[in-house]
Amino acid sequence: MYKKFIPAFVVVFMLGQPVAALAHGGAAGIVKERMDAMEDMKGAMKTVSDMFKGKIPYESVQVRVAAETINMHAGDNLTKLFPKGSLDHPTEAKAEIWQEWDRFQHLSKELERISQGLYDAADNVGSKNQEDTSASMMGMAAEPEVQEGTESFATMPVEVVFERLSDNCSACHTDYRVEKEK
Ligand code: HEC
C-alpha cells in the first residue's frame, strides 16, 4: 500500500507540470499582453536584485534601463490592460480589481512614481552615501512625518528605493492576484 502511494503521488505531481505550462501558454489577447508586461518587469527587477546580491556588477546605467522598463509599463499603461471584467482563462487577476478600481489605479500610479525614483537614485551607492543611508533609516523610523507622495527618492540610497518598488509590486499582487500553489 505504502509503496504504491508514493509513485501515484509522483505521477500526479509530474502531470501537474505540463498542465500548468499549457495553461500559461494558453493566454491570449489582453490577458497575454498584461502577463507579458509583468514578465518584462520581473526581468528588470531581477537584474537589479542580482546587482544588490553581487551576482553581477553594479551598473547605474543598467539600473536606469530597468527603471525605464518598469516605468514604461506602469501607470495608465498598466491599468489600460485591465478592461472591466477581463478574467479570461488563464488569468490570475481577481474581480476585486474592478470593485476597488481607485486603489488599483493608485498602486499603478505609485509604480510609475517609484520607478522614476529608482531611475533618479541609480547613482546613490557607495560610501559617500553611508551618511544618507543612516539619515534615511532614521527618517523611516519616523515614517508618519513623511507623507506618501512627497518623499524625495532622488536623494535616497538606491537600495531603499528598490525596496519600495518591490513592496509596491507585492502590495498589488497580495490583493489583486490569485495566489497560485507552487
Ligand atoms: C497595480 C497592480 C500591480 C502592480 C503594481 C504590479 N502587478 Fe504584477 N500582476 C498584477 C496582476 C493583477 C497580475 C495577474 C494578471 C493576470 O494573470 O491577468 C499580475 C501578474 C504578475 C506576474 C505573473 C505574470 C504571468 O506571466 O502570469 C508577474 C511576474 C508580475 N505580475 C510581476 C510584477 C512586478 C515585478 C511588479 C513590480 C515591478 C508588478 N508585477 C507590479 C498586478 C500588479
Coordinates of C-alpha atoms and ligand atoms in Angstrom, one line a residue:
M1 CA 0.0 0.0 0.0
Y2 CA 2.6 2.5 1.1
K3 CA 4.8 1.6 -1.8
K4 CA 2.0 2.3 -4.2
F5 CA 1.1 5.6 -2.7
I6 CA 4.5 7.3 -3.4
P7 CA 4.6 6.6 -7.2
A8 CA 1.0 7.7 -7.5
F9 CA 1.8 11.0 -5.8
V10 CA 4.9 11.5 -8.0
V11 CA 2.8 10.9 -11.2
V12 CA 0.2 13.4 -10.1
F13 CA 2.9 15.9 -9.3
M14 CA 4.6 15.4 -12.7
L15 CA 1.3 15.6 -14.5
G16 CA 0.8 18.9 -12.9
Q17 CA 3.8 20.4 -14.6
P18 CA 2.9 20.3 -18.3
V19 CA -0.7 21.2 -17.4
A20 CA 0.5 24.4 -15.7
A21 CA 2.8 25.2 -18.6
L22 CA 0.0 24.7 -21.0
A23 CA -2.4 26.9 -19.0
H24 CA 0.0 29.7 -19.1
G25 CA 0.8 29.3 -22.7
G26 CA -2.9 29.4 -23.5
A27 CA -3.2 33.1 -22.6
A28 CA -4.4 35.3 -25.4
G29 CA -5.4 38.8 -26.1
I30 CA -5.3 41.4 -23.3
V31 CA -4.5 38.7 -20.7
K32 CA -1.5 37.7 -22.6
E33 CA -0.5 41.3 -23.1
R34 CA -0.5 42.1 -19.4
M35 CA 1.2 38.9 -18.5
D36 CA 4.0 39.7 -20.9
A37 CA 4.3 43.2 -19.5
M38 CA 4.5 41.8 -16.0
E39 CA 7.2 39.3 -17.1
D40 CA 9.1 42.1 -18.6
M41 CA 9.0 44.0 -15.2
K42 CA 10.0 40.8 -13.4
G43 CA 13.1 40.6 -15.6
A44 CA 14.0 44.2 -14.8
M45 CA 13.6 43.6 -11.1
K46 CA 15.8 40.5 -11.3
T47 CA 18.6 42.4 -13.0
V48 CA 18.7 45.0 -10.2
S49 CA 18.2 42.4 -7.5
D50 CA 21.2 40.4 -8.9
M51 CA 23.3 43.5 -8.7
F52 CA 22.5 44.0 -5.0
K53 CA 23.2 40.4 -4.3
G54 CA 26.6 40.8 -6.0
K55 CA 25.8 38.2 -8.7
I56 CA 26.6 40.8 -11.4
P57 CA 28.5 44.1 -11.1
Y58 CA 26.5 47.2 -10.1
E59 CA 26.0 49.5 -13.1
S60 CA 23.8 52.5 -12.6
V61 CA 23.2 52.6 -16.4
Q62 CA 21.6 49.2 -16.2
V63 CA 19.6 50.2 -13.2
R64 CA 18.2 53.1 -15.2
V65 CA 17.4 50.8 -18.1
A66 CA 15.5 48.5 -15.7
A67 CA 13.7 51.5 -14.1
E68 CA 12.7 52.7 -17.6
T69 CA 11.3 49.3 -18.4
I70 CA 9.1 49.3 -15.3
N71 CA 8.1 53.0 -15.8
M72 CA 7.0 52.3 -19.3
H73 CA 4.6 49.6 -18.2
A74 CA 3.3 51.5 -15.1
G75 CA 0.5 54.0 -14.5
D76 CA -2.2 54.1 -17.2
N77 CA -0.2 51.8 -19.5
L78 CA -0.7 49.1 -16.9
T79 CA -4.3 49.9 -15.9
K80 CA -5.5 50.0 -19.5
L81 CA -4.5 46.3 -19.8
F82 CA -7.3 45.6 -17.2
P83 CA -10.5 46.4 -19.0
K84 CA -13.5 45.7 -16.8
G85 CA -14.2 42.0 -16.2
S86 CA -11.3 40.7 -18.3
L87 CA -10.9 37.5 -16.4
D88 CA -10.4 35.0 -19.3
H89 CA -8.6 31.8 -18.6
P90 CA -5.7 31.5 -17.5
T91 CA -5.7 34.9 -15.8
E92 CA -4.6 35.2 -12.2
A93 CA -6.3 38.6 -11.8
K94 CA -9.1 39.0 -9.2
A95 CA -12.5 40.5 -9.7
E96 CA -11.7 42.8 -6.7
I97 CA -9.7 44.9 -9.2
W98 CA -12.9 46.5 -10.5
Q99 CA -14.6 46.7 -7.2
E100 CA -11.6 48.7 -5.9
W101 CA -10.5 50.4 -9.1
D102 CA -9.3 53.6 -7.4
R103 CA -6.9 51.7 -5.2
F104 CA -5.7 49.5 -8.1
Q105 CA -5.1 52.6 -10.2
H106 CA -3.3 54.3 -7.3
L107 CA -0.9 51.3 -6.9
S108 CA -0.2 51.5 -10.6
K109 CA 0.5 55.3 -10.4
E110 CA 2.8 54.6 -7.4
L111 CA 4.6 52.1 -9.6
E112 CA 5.2 54.8 -12.1
R113 CA 6.4 57.3 -9.4
I114 CA 8.7 54.9 -7.6
S115 CA 10.3 53.5 -10.8
Q116 CA 11.0 57.1 -11.7
G117 CA 12.6 57.4 -8.3
L118 CA 14.7 54.3 -8.9
Y119 CA 16.0 56.0 -12.1
D120 CA 16.8 59.2 -10.2
A121 CA 18.5 57.3 -7.4
A122 CA 20.6 55.0 -9.5
D123 CA 23.9 56.7 -8.6
N124 CA 23.2 56.8 -4.9
V125 CA 25.6 54.0 -4.0
G126 CA 28.8 53.5 -2.2
S127 CA 30.5 55.0 0.9
K128 CA 29.7 58.6 0.0
N129 CA 26.1 57.7 0.7
Q130 CA 26.6 56.0 4.1
E131 CA 25.5 59.1 5.9
D132 CA 22.5 59.5 3.7
T133 CA 21.6 55.8 4.4
S134 CA 21.6 56.2 8.2
A135 CA 19.7 59.5 7.8
S136 CA 17.1 57.9 5.8
M137 CA 16.9 54.9 8.2
M138 CA 16.1 57.5 10.9
G139 CA 13.6 59.1 8.5
M140 CA 12.0 55.7 8.0
A141 CA 11.7 55.2 11.8
A142 CA 9.8 58.5 11.9
E143 CA 7.7 57.5 9.0
P144 CA 4.5 59.3 9.8
E145 CA 6.4 62.6 9.3
V146 CA 6.9 61.8 5.7
Q147 CA 3.7 61.8 3.6
E148 CA 3.4 59.4 0.8
G149 CA 3.9 61.2 -2.5
T150 CA 6.3 63.8 -1.0
E151 CA 9.4 61.6 -0.5
S152 CA 12.4 62.7 -2.4
F153 CA 13.6 59.4 -4.0
A154 CA 16.4 61.2 -5.8
T155 CA 18.4 61.6 -2.6
M156 CA 17.6 58.2 -1.1
P157 CA 20.0 55.3 -1.2
V158 CA 19.2 53.2 -4.3
E159 CA 18.6 50.1 -2.2
V160 CA 15.9 51.8 -0.2
V161 CA 14.1 52.9 -3.4
F162 CA 14.4 49.4 -4.8
E163 CA 12.7 48.0 -1.6
R164 CA 9.9 50.4 -2.0
L165 CA 9.4 49.4 -5.6
S166 CA 9.4 45.7 -4.7
D167 CA 6.9 46.4 -1.9
N168 CA 4.7 48.1 -4.4
C169 CA 4.6 45.0 -6.7
S170 CA 3.8 42.8 -3.7
A171 CA 1.1 45.1 -2.4
C172 CA -0.8 44.9 -5.6
H173 CA -0.3 41.1 -6.0
T174 CA -1.4 40.4 -2.5
D175 CA -4.8 41.9 -3.1
Y176 CA -5.4 41.6 -6.8
R177 CA -3.6 38.4 -8.0
V178 CA -4.7 34.9 -7.2
E179 CA -2.1 33.1 -5.2
K180 CA -1.0 30.0 -7.2
E181 CA 0.2 26.9 -5.3
K182 CA 3.7 26.2 -6.2
Ligands
HEC1 C1 -1.5 47.7 -9.9 C2 -1.2 46.3 -9.5 C3 0.0 45.6 -9.9 C4 1.3 46.1 -9.8 C5 1.8 47.4 -9.2 C6 2.2 45.0 -10.2 N1 1.5 43.9 -10.6 FE1 2.2 42.2 -11.4 N2 0.3 41.5 -11.6 C7 -0.8 42.1 -11.2 C8 -2.0 41.3 -11.6 C9 -3.4 41.7 -11.3 C10 -1.5 40.1 -12.1 C11 -2.3 39.0 -12.7 C12 -2.5 39.3 -14.2 C13 -3.3 38.2 -14.9 O1 -2.9 37.0 -14.7 O2 -4.1 38.5 -15.7 C14 0.0 40.3 -12.1 C15 0.9 39.3 -12.6 C16 2.3 39.4 -12.5 C17 3.2 38.3 -12.9 C18 2.8 37.0 -13.5 C19 2.6 37.1 -15.0 C20 2.3 35.9 -15.7 O3 3.0 35.6 -16.7 O4 1.4 35.1 -15.3 C21 4.4 38.8 -12.7 C22 5.7 38.0 -13.0 C23 4.3 40.1 -12.1 N3 3.0 40.4 -12.0 C24 5.4 40.9 -11.8 C25 5.3 42.2 -11.3 C26 6.4 43.0 -10.9 C27 7.9 42.6 -10.9 C28 5.9 44.2 -10.5 C29 6.6 45.4 -9.9 C30 7.7 45.9 -10.7 C31 4.4 44.1 -10.6 N4 4.1 42.9 -11.1 C32 3.6 45.1 -10.2 C33 -0.9 43.4 -10.7 C34 0.1 44.3 -10.4

